[in-house]
Short mmCIF file of C-alpha atoms in Angstrom, two decimals:
data_model
loop_
_atom_site.label_atom_id
_atom_site.label_comp_id
_atom_site.label_asym_id
_atom_site.label_seq_id
_atom_site.Cartn_x
_atom_site.Cartn_y
_atom_site.Cartn_z
CA UNK A 1 71.45 114.61 -20.22
CA UNK A 2 68.29 116.32 -21.37
CA UNK A 3 66.67 112.85 -21.86
CA UNK A 4 67.15 111.61 -18.28
CA UNK A 5 64.78 114.15 -16.63
CA UNK A 6 62.11 113.15 -19.12
CA UNK A 7 62.55 109.36 -18.40
CA UNK A 8 62.59 110.03 -14.68
CA UNK A 9 59.57 112.22 -14.99
CA UNK A 10 57.70 109.56 -16.92
CA UNK A 11 58.63 106.89 -14.42
CA UNK A 12 57.59 108.92 -11.43
CA UNK A 13 54.37 109.92 -13.22
CA UNK A 14 53.56 106.24 -13.92
CA UNK A 15 54.20 105.24 -10.32
CA UNK A 16 52.00 108.05 -9.07
CA UNK A 17 49.29 107.03 -11.54
CA UNK A 18 49.48 103.42 -10.35
CA UNK A 19 49.12 104.48 -6.72
CA UNK A 20 46.26 106.73 -7.60
CA UNK A 21 44.60 103.91 -9.53
CA UNK A 22 44.86 101.58 -6.53
CA UNK A 23 43.46 104.26 -4.28
CA UNK A 24 40.63 104.93 -6.71
CA UNK A 25 39.74 101.22 -6.88
CA UNK A 26 39.37 101.08 -3.12
CA UNK A 27 37.34 104.17 -3.24
CA UNK A 28 35.13 102.79 -5.96
CA UNK A 29 34.52 99.64 -3.88
CA UNK A 30 33.22 101.84 -1.10
CA UNK A 31 31.16 104.09 -3.34
CA UNK A 32 27.41 103.89 -2.62
CA UNK A 33 24.98 102.46 -5.20
CA UNK A 34 23.76 104.39 -8.22
CA UNK A 35 20.82 105.57 -6.21
CA UNK A 36 23.19 107.88 -4.22
CA UNK A 37 25.24 109.25 -7.14
CA UNK A 38 23.55 112.56 -6.84
CA UNK A 39 25.56 113.18 -3.72
CA UNK A 40 28.78 113.63 -5.84
CA UNK A 41 29.72 116.65 -7.92
CA UNK A 42 30.14 116.57 -11.66
CA UNK A 43 33.94 116.64 -11.62
CA UNK A 44 33.97 113.72 -9.18
CA UNK A 45 31.71 111.64 -11.37
CA UNK A 46 33.91 112.26 -14.40
CA UNK A 47 37.03 111.15 -12.49
CA UNK A 48 35.27 107.97 -11.32
CA UNK A 49 34.18 107.06 -14.83
CA UNK A 50 37.73 107.51 -16.12
CA UNK A 51 39.11 105.27 -13.44
CA UNK A 52 36.50 102.54 -14.18
CA UNK A 53 37.41 102.58 -17.86
CA UNK A 54 41.08 102.21 -17.04
CA UNK A 55 40.29 99.30 -14.67
CA UNK A 56 38.51 97.40 -17.41
CA UNK A 57 41.42 97.93 -19.80
CA UNK A 58 43.91 96.51 -17.23
CA UNK A 59 41.62 93.49 -16.61
CA UNK A 60 41.51 92.67 -20.38
CA UNK A 61 45.32 92.91 -20.58
CA UNK A 62 45.71 90.41 -17.70
CA UNK A 63 43.31 87.99 -19.39
CA UNK A 64 45.39 88.07 -22.63
CA UNK A 65 48.57 87.36 -20.63
CA UNK A 66 46.97 84.31 -18.92
CA UNK A 67 45.80 82.93 -22.23
CA UNK A 68 49.34 83.08 -23.66
CA UNK A 69 50.94 81.24 -20.69
CA UNK A 70 50.70 77.34 -21.07
CA UNK A 71 50.43 75.27 -17.84
CA UNK A 72 53.34 72.92 -17.06
CA UNK A 73 52.75 69.25 -17.94
CA UNK A 74 53.12 67.02 -14.84
CA UNK A 75 51.61 63.76 -16.09
CA UNK A 76 51.28 61.76 -19.24
CA UNK A 77 47.65 60.96 -18.45
CA UNK A 78 45.11 62.62 -20.75
CA UNK A 79 43.72 65.92 -19.44
CA UNK A 80 40.31 65.37 -20.97
CA UNK A 81 37.56 65.27 -18.35
CA UNK A 82 35.50 62.06 -18.10
CA UNK A 83 32.53 64.13 -19.07
CA UNK A 84 34.19 65.32 -22.29
CA UNK A 85 31.86 63.84 -24.90
CA UNK A 86 34.12 64.88 -27.73
CA UNK A 87 36.70 62.24 -26.86
CA UNK A 88 36.13 58.91 -28.66
CA UNK A 89 37.01 55.72 -26.67
CA UNK A 90 39.28 53.21 -28.36
CA UNK A 91 37.43 50.46 -30.25
CA UNK A 92 37.24 46.99 -28.53
CA UNK A 93 39.54 44.24 -29.66
CA UNK A 94 37.87 41.95 -32.19
CA UNK A 95 36.64 38.56 -30.77
CA UNK A 96 37.22 35.54 -32.92
CA UNK A 97 34.10 33.25 -32.80
CA UNK A 98 34.63 29.49 -32.11
CA UNK A 99 34.62 27.29 -35.14
CA UNK A 100 31.21 25.90 -36.05
CA UNK A 101 30.71 22.19 -35.24
CA UNK A 102 30.99 19.84 -38.08
CA UNK A 103 27.71 18.68 -39.52
CA UNK A 104 27.00 15.04 -38.39
CA UNK A 105 26.74 12.59 -41.14
CA UNK A 106 23.40 10.69 -41.21
CA UNK A 107 23.02 7.49 -43.12
CA UNK A 108 19.92 6.31 -44.92
CA UNK A 109 19.61 3.38 -42.49
CA UNK A 110 19.55 5.74 -39.52
CA UNK A 111 16.85 7.84 -41.13
CA UNK A 112 14.74 4.72 -41.79
CA UNK A 113 15.26 3.50 -38.22
CA UNK A 114 14.14 6.88 -36.86
CA UNK A 115 11.08 6.88 -39.11
CA UNK A 116 10.20 3.36 -37.95
CA UNK A 117 10.61 4.29 -34.28
CA UNK A 118 8.33 7.30 -34.77
CA UNK A 119 5.73 5.09 -36.38
CA UNK A 120 5.86 2.55 -33.52
CA UNK A 121 5.65 5.32 -30.94
CA UNK A 122 2.63 6.76 -32.72
CA UNK A 123 0.94 3.33 -32.67
CA UNK A 124 1.62 2.90 -28.95
CA UNK A 125 0.21 6.35 -28.22
CA UNK A 126 -2.93 5.45 -30.17
CA UNK A 127 -3.29 2.23 -28.16
CA UNK A 128 -2.89 4.09 -24.88
CA UNK A 129 -5.45 6.66 -25.98
CA UNK A 130 -7.85 3.85 -26.81
CA UNK A 131 -7.37 2.17 -23.46
CA UNK A 132 -7.80 5.44 -21.61
CA UNK A 133 -11.06 6.03 -23.46
CA UNK A 134 -12.24 2.52 -22.63
CA UNK A 135 -11.30 2.96 -18.98
CA UNK A 136 -13.21 6.22 -18.81
CA UNK A 137 -16.27 4.46 -20.19
CA UNK A 138 -15.99 1.67 -17.61
CA UNK A 139 -15.61 4.15 -14.79
CA UNK A 140 -18.63 6.04 -16.00
CA UNK A 141 -20.61 2.79 -16.19
CA UNK A 142 -19.55 1.77 -12.68
CA UNK A 143 -20.55 5.17 -11.34
CA UNK A 144 -23.99 4.70 -12.85
CA UNK A 145 -24.44 1.09 -11.66
CA UNK A 146 -22.99 1.20 -8.15
CA UNK A 147 -25.60 0.75 -5.48
CA UNK A 148 -23.51 2.04 -2.57
CA UNK A 149 -20.38 4.08 -1.98
CA UNK A 150 -19.67 2.28 1.31
CA UNK A 151 -20.51 -1.35 0.44
CA UNK A 152 -18.55 -3.79 -1.69
CA UNK A 153 -20.18 -6.83 -3.24
CA UNK A 154 -18.21 -10.05 -3.60
CA UNK A 155 -19.00 -13.73 -3.70
CA UNK A 156 -18.22 -17.23 -4.86
CA UNK A 157 -19.99 -20.16 -6.44
CA UNK A 158 -18.72 -23.73 -6.15
CA UNK A 159 -19.89 -26.38 -8.55
CA UNK A 160 -18.99 -29.81 -7.21
CA UNK A 161 -19.29 -33.41 -8.30
CA UNK A 162 -18.53 -36.38 -6.03
CA UNK A 163 -18.99 -40.10 -5.89
CA UNK A 164 -17.65 -43.28 -4.31
CA UNK A 165 -15.11 -45.06 -6.47
CA UNK A 166 -14.73 -48.17 -4.26
CA UNK A 167 -15.72 -49.34 -0.81
CA UNK A 168 -18.95 -49.67 1.12
CA UNK A 169 -20.30 -46.20 0.31
CA UNK A 170 -22.55 -45.06 -2.52
CA UNK A 171 -20.88 -44.83 -5.89
CA UNK A 172 -23.66 -42.69 -7.33
CA UNK A 173 -22.30 -39.42 -8.68
CA UNK A 174 -23.78 -36.33 -7.08
CA UNK A 175 -23.55 -32.83 -8.52
CA UNK A 176 -24.37 -29.74 -6.52
CA UNK A 177 -23.26 -26.30 -5.41
CA UNK A 178 -22.45 -23.89 -2.63
CA UNK A 179 -23.27 -20.26 -3.39
CA UNK A 180 -22.15 -17.29 -1.31
CA UNK A 181 -22.83 -13.58 -1.73
CA UNK A 182 -21.11 -11.18 0.65
CA UNK A 183 -21.75 -7.51 1.35
CA UNK A 184 -18.75 -5.75 2.90
CA UNK A 185 -19.79 -2.40 4.37
CA UNK A 186 -17.40 0.18 5.82
CA UNK A 187 -19.17 1.48 8.89
CA UNK A 188 -17.72 3.39 11.83
CA UNK A 189 -14.12 2.60 10.93
CA UNK A 190 -14.80 -1.15 10.76
CA UNK A 191 -16.18 -3.69 8.26
CA UNK A 192 -19.61 -5.26 8.53
CA UNK A 193 -19.81 -8.56 6.63
CA UNK A 194 -23.19 -9.98 5.67
CA UNK A 195 -23.07 -13.30 3.88
CA UNK A 196 -25.98 -15.01 2.14
CA UNK A 197 -25.46 -18.71 1.49
CA UNK A 198 -27.23 -21.61 -0.14
CA UNK A 199 -25.93 -25.20 -0.14
CA UNK A 200 -27.20 -28.04 -2.27
CA UNK A 201 -24.97 -31.11 -2.32
CA UNK A 202 -25.03 -34.45 -0.51
CA UNK A 203 -22.06 -36.46 0.78
CA UNK A 204 -20.88 -39.93 -0.14
CA UNK A 205 -19.76 -40.78 3.42
CA UNK A 206 -23.32 -40.22 4.66
CA UNK A 207 -24.70 -42.90 2.32
CA UNK A 208 -23.37 -46.44 3.00
CA UNK A 209 -24.38 -49.24 0.69
CA UNK A 210 -27.13 -51.56 1.86
CA UNK A 211 -26.01 -54.99 3.01
CA UNK A 212 -22.74 -53.71 4.44
CA UNK A 213 -21.62 -52.93 7.98
CA UNK A 214 -20.59 -49.39 6.95
CA UNK A 215 -22.11 -46.52 8.93
CA UNK A 216 -22.59 -42.87 8.20
CA UNK A 217 -19.52 -41.04 9.43
CA UNK A 218 -17.99 -37.55 9.46
CA UNK A 219 -14.84 -39.02 7.93
CA UNK A 220 -14.23 -38.07 4.30
CA UNK A 221 -16.64 -35.11 4.36
CA UNK A 222 -16.03 -32.39 1.76
CA UNK A 223 -14.89 -28.89 2.65
CA UNK A 224 -17.60 -26.95 0.79
CA UNK A 225 -20.74 -28.79 1.92
CA UNK A 226 -22.12 -30.29 5.11
CA UNK A 227 -24.52 -32.51 3.19
CA UNK A 228 -27.40 -30.02 2.96
CA UNK A 229 -29.39 -30.55 -0.24
CA UNK A 230 -32.30 -28.07 -0.08
CA UNK A 231 -30.43 -25.01 -1.47
CA UNK A 232 -32.25 -22.72 0.96
CA UNK A 233 -30.86 -19.20 1.03
CA UNK A 234 -30.11 -17.92 4.52
CA UNK A 235 -27.87 -15.50 6.36
CA UNK A 236 -24.67 -17.38 7.04
CA UNK A 237 -21.79 -15.32 8.44
CA UNK A 238 -22.75 -12.02 10.04
CA UNK A 239 -19.86 -10.22 11.72
CA UNK A 240 -18.30 -6.82 12.41
CA UNK A 241 -14.52 -6.33 12.52
CA UNK A 242 -12.71 -3.25 13.76
CA UNK A 243 -9.23 -2.31 14.96
CA UNK A 244 -9.04 -1.59 18.67
CA UNK A 245 -5.43 -0.49 18.09
CA UNK A 246 -2.89 -0.90 15.27
CA UNK A 247 -1.98 -4.26 16.84
CA UNK A 248 -5.43 -5.48 17.89
CA UNK A 249 -8.30 -6.68 15.69
CA UNK A 250 -11.69 -7.37 17.29
CA UNK A 251 -14.41 -9.47 15.64
CA UNK A 252 -17.99 -9.48 16.91
CA UNK A 253 -19.93 -12.38 15.38
CA UNK A 254 -23.75 -12.61 15.39
CA UNK A 255 -24.20 -15.82 13.41
CA UNK A 256 -22.33 -18.85 12.00
CA UNK A 257 -18.92 -17.81 13.24
CA UNK A 258 -15.85 -20.02 13.09
CA UNK A 259 -12.31 -19.99 14.46
CA UNK A 260 -10.81 -18.72 11.21
CA UNK A 261 -12.85 -15.50 11.61
CA UNK A 262 -10.45 -14.31 14.31
CA UNK A 263 -7.41 -16.60 14.34
CA UNK A 264 -4.77 -18.10 12.03
CA UNK A 265 -5.38 -21.79 11.35
CA UNK A 266 -1.69 -22.33 10.35
CA UNK A 267 -2.53 -24.27 7.17
CA UNK A 268 -2.24 -21.65 4.39
CA UNK A 269 -2.22 -23.84 1.28
CA UNK A 270 -4.96 -26.24 2.41
CA UNK A 271 -7.40 -23.94 4.24
CA UNK A 272 -9.38 -22.14 1.58
CA UNK A 273 -12.70 -22.36 3.47
CA UNK A 274 -14.01 -24.68 0.76
CA UNK A 275 -13.36 -22.33 -2.16
CA UNK A 276 -9.78 -23.44 -2.67
CA UNK A 277 -7.15 -25.74 -1.21
CA UNK A 278 -8.04 -29.16 0.16
CA UNK A 279 -11.24 -30.89 -0.91
CA UNK A 280 -11.97 -32.51 2.49
CA UNK A 281 -12.95 -30.80 5.74
CA UNK A 282 -10.27 -32.76 7.64
CA UNK A 283 -7.46 -31.56 5.37
CA UNK A 284 -8.86 -28.03 5.31
CA UNK A 285 -7.67 -27.18 8.86
CA UNK A 286 -6.70 -28.95 12.12
CA UNK A 287 -9.76 -30.51 13.75
CA UNK A 288 -9.28 -28.59 17.00
CA UNK A 289 -10.57 -25.41 15.30
CA UNK A 290 -13.94 -27.00 14.47
CA UNK A 291 -14.88 -27.02 18.18
CA UNK A 292 -15.35 -23.21 17.91
CA UNK A 293 -18.64 -22.30 16.19
CA UNK A 294 -21.57 -19.94 16.68
CA UNK A 295 -21.94 -16.34 17.88
CA UNK A 296 -19.66 -14.38 20.16
CA UNK A 297 -16.46 -12.35 20.03
CA UNK A 298 -12.84 -12.92 19.02
CA UNK A 299 -9.64 -10.94 19.40
CA UNK A 300 -6.34 -11.12 17.55
CA UNK A 301 -3.40 -9.18 18.97
CA UNK A 302 0.16 -8.83 17.61
CA UNK A 303 2.71 -8.80 20.42
CA UNK A 304 5.52 -7.99 17.98
CA UNK A 305 6.53 -8.70 14.39
CA UNK A 306 6.90 -12.45 15.02
CA UNK A 307 4.32 -13.32 17.70
CA UNK A 308 0.57 -12.96 18.05
CA UNK A 309 -2.15 -14.08 20.45
CA UNK A 310 -5.73 -15.05 19.60
CA UNK A 311 -8.64 -15.30 22.05
CA UNK A 312 -12.28 -16.05 21.34
CA UNK A 313 -15.59 -17.34 22.62
CA UNK A 314 -18.46 -18.58 20.43
CA UNK A 315 -21.78 -20.10 21.52
CA UNK A 316 -23.57 -22.56 19.27
CA UNK A 317 -27.12 -21.48 20.20
CA UNK A 318 -26.54 -17.99 21.49
CA UNK A 319 -29.79 -16.69 19.92
CA UNK A 320 -32.02 -19.04 21.95
CA UNK A 321 -32.89 -17.91 25.51
CA UNK A 322 -34.41 -21.26 26.47
CA UNK A 323 -33.17 -23.07 29.58
CA UNK A 324 -29.89 -24.82 28.94
CA UNK A 325 -29.17 -22.72 25.85
CA UNK A 326 -28.25 -19.10 25.19
CA UNK A 327 -24.89 -17.39 25.16
CA UNK A 328 -23.46 -19.09 28.28
CA UNK A 329 -25.63 -22.08 29.21
CA UNK A 330 -25.65 -23.98 25.92
CA UNK A 331 -22.95 -25.44 23.72
CA UNK A 332 -19.89 -23.23 23.38
CA UNK A 333 -16.23 -23.15 22.46
CA UNK A 334 -13.47 -20.94 23.86
CA UNK A 335 -10.06 -20.60 22.22
CA UNK A 336 -6.62 -19.35 23.20
CA UNK A 337 -3.68 -19.53 20.78
CA UNK A 338 -0.10 -18.30 20.58
CA UNK A 339 1.43 -18.26 17.09
CA UNK A 340 5.10 -17.61 16.34
CA UNK A 341 6.56 -16.67 12.98
CA UNK A 342 9.64 -18.86 12.51
CA UNK A 343 10.64 -17.61 9.07
CA UNK A 344 9.37 -16.20 5.81
CA UNK A 345 5.88 -17.75 5.33
CA UNK A 346 6.55 -20.18 8.20
CA UNK A 347 4.63 -20.40 11.49
CA UNK A 348 4.21 -22.56 14.56
CA UNK A 349 1.25 -22.39 16.96
CA UNK A 350 0.08 -23.81 20.27
CA UNK A 351 -3.70 -23.91 20.66
CA UNK A 352 -6.10 -24.71 23.48
CA UNK A 353 -9.87 -24.87 23.24
CA UNK A 354 -12.48 -25.58 25.88
CA UNK A 355 -15.75 -26.84 24.47
CA UNK A 356 -19.11 -27.99 25.76
CA UNK A 357 -21.54 -29.95 23.62
CA UNK A 358 -19.41 -29.12 20.59
CA UNK A 359 -18.24 -31.67 18.06
CA UNK A 360 -15.26 -31.77 15.68
CA UNK A 361 -17.29 -32.41 12.54
CA UNK A 362 -14.47 -34.74 11.42
CA UNK A 363 -13.42 -38.22 12.57
CA UNK A 364 -15.41 -41.19 13.81
CA UNK A 365 -18.95 -41.14 15.21
CA UNK A 366 -17.54 -41.92 18.66
CA UNK A 367 -15.40 -38.78 18.53
CA UNK A 368 -18.51 -36.67 17.81
CA UNK A 369 -21.06 -37.69 20.44
CA UNK A 370 -23.25 -34.59 20.07
CA UNK A 371 -24.04 -35.31 16.42
CA UNK A 372 -25.19 -38.80 17.29
CA UNK A 373 -27.41 -38.24 20.30
CA UNK A 374 -24.89 -37.55 23.05
CA UNK A 375 -25.27 -34.74 25.61
CA UNK A 376 -23.30 -33.12 28.39
CA UNK A 377 -19.97 -33.62 26.65
CA UNK A 378 -17.10 -31.38 27.79
CA UNK A 379 -13.71 -31.39 26.13
CA UNK A 380 -10.27 -29.92 26.75
CA UNK A 381 -8.54 -29.82 23.38
CA UNK A 382 -4.81 -29.27 22.88
CA UNK A 383 -3.10 -28.78 19.54
CA UNK A 384 0.24 -27.95 17.99
CA UNK A 385 0.40 -27.08 14.30
CA UNK A 386 2.92 -25.63 11.93
CA UNK A 387 3.61 -24.73 8.32
CA UNK A 388 7.14 -24.30 6.98
CA UNK A 389 8.05 -22.82 3.59
CA UNK A 390 11.18 -24.76 2.63
CA UNK A 391 11.40 -23.07 -0.78
CA UNK A 392 9.15 -20.93 -2.96
CA UNK A 393 7.94 -24.12 -4.64
CA UNK A 394 7.55 -26.43 -1.63
CA UNK A 395 6.11 -26.29 1.88
CA UNK A 396 5.70 -28.88 4.65
CA UNK A 397 3.18 -28.69 7.46
CA UNK A 398 1.08 -30.67 9.82
CA UNK A 399 -0.47 -30.90 13.26
CA UNK A 400 -1.18 -33.12 16.24
CA UNK A 401 -4.20 -32.85 18.50
CA UNK A 402 -5.22 -34.44 21.78
CA UNK A 403 -8.61 -34.22 23.48
CA UNK A 404 -9.61 -35.12 27.01
CA UNK A 405 -13.37 -35.62 26.86
CA UNK A 406 -15.78 -36.02 29.76
CA UNK A 407 -19.08 -37.53 28.71
CA UNK A 408 -21.88 -39.60 30.16
CA UNK A 409 -20.49 -43.01 31.07
CA UNK A 410 -16.83 -42.10 31.36
CA UNK A 411 -13.87 -40.14 30.09
CA UNK A 412 -12.35 -40.59 26.67
CA UNK A 413 -9.04 -39.78 24.99
CA UNK A 414 -9.16 -38.65 21.36
CA UNK A 415 -6.19 -38.19 19.01
CA UNK A 416 -5.78 -36.79 15.52
CA UNK A 417 -2.75 -35.86 13.41
CA UNK A 418 -1.68 -35.06 9.86
CA UNK A 419 1.34 -34.29 7.69
CA UNK A 420 0.91 -32.03 4.66
CA UNK A 421 2.98 -31.17 1.60
CA UNK A 422 2.20 -28.38 -0.85
CA UNK A 423 3.76 -27.37 -4.16
CA UNK A 424 2.58 -23.89 -5.19
CA UNK A 425 2.82 -22.92 -8.88
CA UNK A 426 3.30 -26.58 -9.76
CA UNK A 427 2.74 -26.94 -13.50
CA UNK A 428 1.83 -23.27 -13.95
CA UNK A 429 1.53 -19.91 -12.23
CA UNK A 430 -1.25 -20.01 -9.64
CA UNK A 431 -1.64 -23.78 -9.66
CA UNK A 432 -1.31 -25.83 -6.48
CA UNK A 433 -0.57 -29.48 -5.81
CA UNK A 434 -1.27 -30.82 -2.32
CA UNK A 435 -0.96 -34.11 -0.46
CA UNK A 436 -1.96 -35.13 3.06
CA UNK A 437 -1.67 -38.25 5.19
CA UNK A 438 -3.17 -38.36 8.65
CA UNK A 439 -5.66 -39.76 11.08
CA UNK A 440 -9.02 -38.12 11.68
CA UNK A 441 -10.17 -37.79 15.34
CA UNK A 442 -10.26 -41.27 16.86
CA UNK A 443 -11.19 -42.45 20.36
CA UNK A 444 -8.15 -44.37 21.57
CA UNK A 445 -9.46 -45.19 25.09
CA UNK A 446 -12.79 -44.84 26.84
CA UNK A 447 -14.44 -45.53 30.18
CA UNK A 448 -17.77 -46.43 28.59
CA UNK A 449 -16.71 -48.87 25.89
CA UNK A 450 -16.87 -46.46 22.94
CA UNK A 451 -13.28 -47.00 21.81
CA UNK A 452 -12.68 -47.08 18.06
CA UNK A 453 -11.47 -50.48 16.98
CA UNK A 454 -9.00 -49.57 14.25
CA UNK A 455 -6.59 -46.70 13.54
CA UNK A 456 -7.63 -45.76 10.04
CA UNK A 457 -5.65 -43.42 7.79
CA UNK A 458 -6.87 -40.52 5.69
CA UNK A 459 -4.88 -39.98 2.46
CA UNK A 460 -5.73 -37.13 0.15
CA UNK A 461 -4.31 -35.59 -2.99
CA UNK A 462 -5.58 -32.66 -5.05
CA UNK A 463 -4.42 -30.47 -7.89
CA UNK A 464 -5.84 -26.97 -8.19
CA UNK A 465 -5.67 -25.50 -11.69
CA UNK A 466 -5.97 -21.76 -12.08
CA UNK A 467 -7.91 -21.12 -15.28
CA UNK A 468 -7.89 -17.34 -14.82
CA UNK A 469 -8.23 -14.79 -12.05
CA UNK A 470 -11.83 -15.80 -11.33
CA UNK A 471 -12.03 -19.50 -12.16
CA UNK A 472 -10.21 -22.56 -10.81
CA UNK A 473 -10.78 -26.29 -11.17
CA UNK A 474 -9.67 -28.76 -8.50
CA UNK A 475 -9.86 -32.53 -8.99
CA UNK A 476 -9.04 -34.57 -5.89
CA UNK A 477 -9.21 -38.02 -4.36
CA UNK A 478 -9.63 -39.26 -0.78
CA UNK A 479 -8.73 -42.71 0.54
CA UNK A 480 -9.99 -43.95 3.92
CA UNK A 481 -8.21 -47.12 5.00
CA UNK A 482 -10.77 -47.87 7.72
CA UNK A 483 -13.86 -45.66 7.43
CA UNK A 484 -15.28 -44.61 10.81
CA UNK A 485 -12.14 -46.13 12.45
CA UNK A 486 -13.94 -49.49 12.32
CA UNK A 487 -12.02 -52.74 11.94
CA UNK A 488 -15.00 -54.30 10.14
CA UNK A 489 -15.16 -51.68 7.38
CA UNK A 490 -13.40 -51.90 4.05
CA UNK A 491 -11.29 -49.16 2.57
CA UNK A 492 -13.14 -46.48 0.62
CA UNK A 493 -12.07 -44.21 -2.23
CA UNK A 494 -14.01 -40.98 -2.79
CA UNK A 495 -13.47 -38.77 -5.81
CA UNK A 496 -14.45 -35.15 -6.25
CA UNK A 497 -14.10 -32.31 -8.74
CA UNK A 498 -14.63 -28.72 -7.63
CA UNK A 499 -14.99 -25.70 -9.90
CA UNK A 500 -14.88 -22.35 -8.15
CA UNK A 501 -16.07 -19.04 -9.57
CA UNK A 502 -15.22 -15.88 -7.65
CA UNK A 503 -16.46 -12.34 -8.23
#
């Protein structure tokens, strides 16, 4: 029993101490800063220091208790923070590399073939390098030698030989030339063509044998010469061409113009303007086109992809202002033509020309009154012509022409026709074989007694051989069954060989 008062005393003393400690802590929290400590007495300061020491001891005891208590585990996930650098991540799974490809087996033959191919390639590269060097030299030479950046020089030279083989015309062989040099200048969006020409070659049909009834005639004349022999150089064609629209081409001609300067003559394999194709003027193009010559203007307009219209007017002596001459009062020819494309490389055309004091230049002397002293001759000329490409190696063509002529002494009717056949690339690339049968312009009826007395035929064959890009040789032969459409004349055979150089 003596122990109980002691235990109770201790317990009560502890409780009182705890309450006092709590009260002291609140008091300490409200104690002013050190700067005001002088306001307290010495016993009070000692009591405060004791209480602070006890407070620190209790705080250390609580810290030890917290350290001994382990927190409850609520998850199997690792408690390490993502920023914990001491934790080592698991190593990646090893990746097995793909098996290495098997080494291809190369034979000795394959190695030799590769070596040979390399050698050939090296040789080709050397050749190309050589050609490039040569081309550079040529370009440099051209740059040094060119005389104009706007003008192109081109030309042709025809060497021709001709002679009568049989008949009433001279069988002497003549050799001559036609030389042309052209300057093509790009001016104002158009092309100015200036052609210099010299002709030096006579014609067999202009030289009948003595003692015969044969007469000089336009029939059988060659396509590259009009019989001039003096070789005088003069300005021949002088024209300016420009596009009025994408469909319209205008040609202004100052000298020596012809229908083919502004229209299609619908005879592609025969009409080479003397340089190529047929060897006679009659076979070169339908005779109706020869009534258009001189100076003037022409227009060629495409209506659509298959149809075009040509119009033109040329005066024979437009440069002469004398009475009865000039642009409108002298000889002239006016043309209107409609051409229709009927297939690949095939065309058909209807042509009308009105001419005054203008001859054909082909046919009998009666059909060309102006050349033989006639005057005041007016003609209405109608023509239909076509060319049809039946295959790449064969083409048929032809024409028919009718003329109503009013001349001194009465009206006349003049007819001409022809059928043509052409074989391009015959016997070699670029070669051409051609054949024609027809009748040159012939007066079939007349009011003044100038009717031709016989319907003579013109037969012609030629073979053009392409030697290279700049040289061709064309032998040909012409047969006139009744020269000058005269019943009293005998048939004539005229031979010719033409060599053409172009540059």
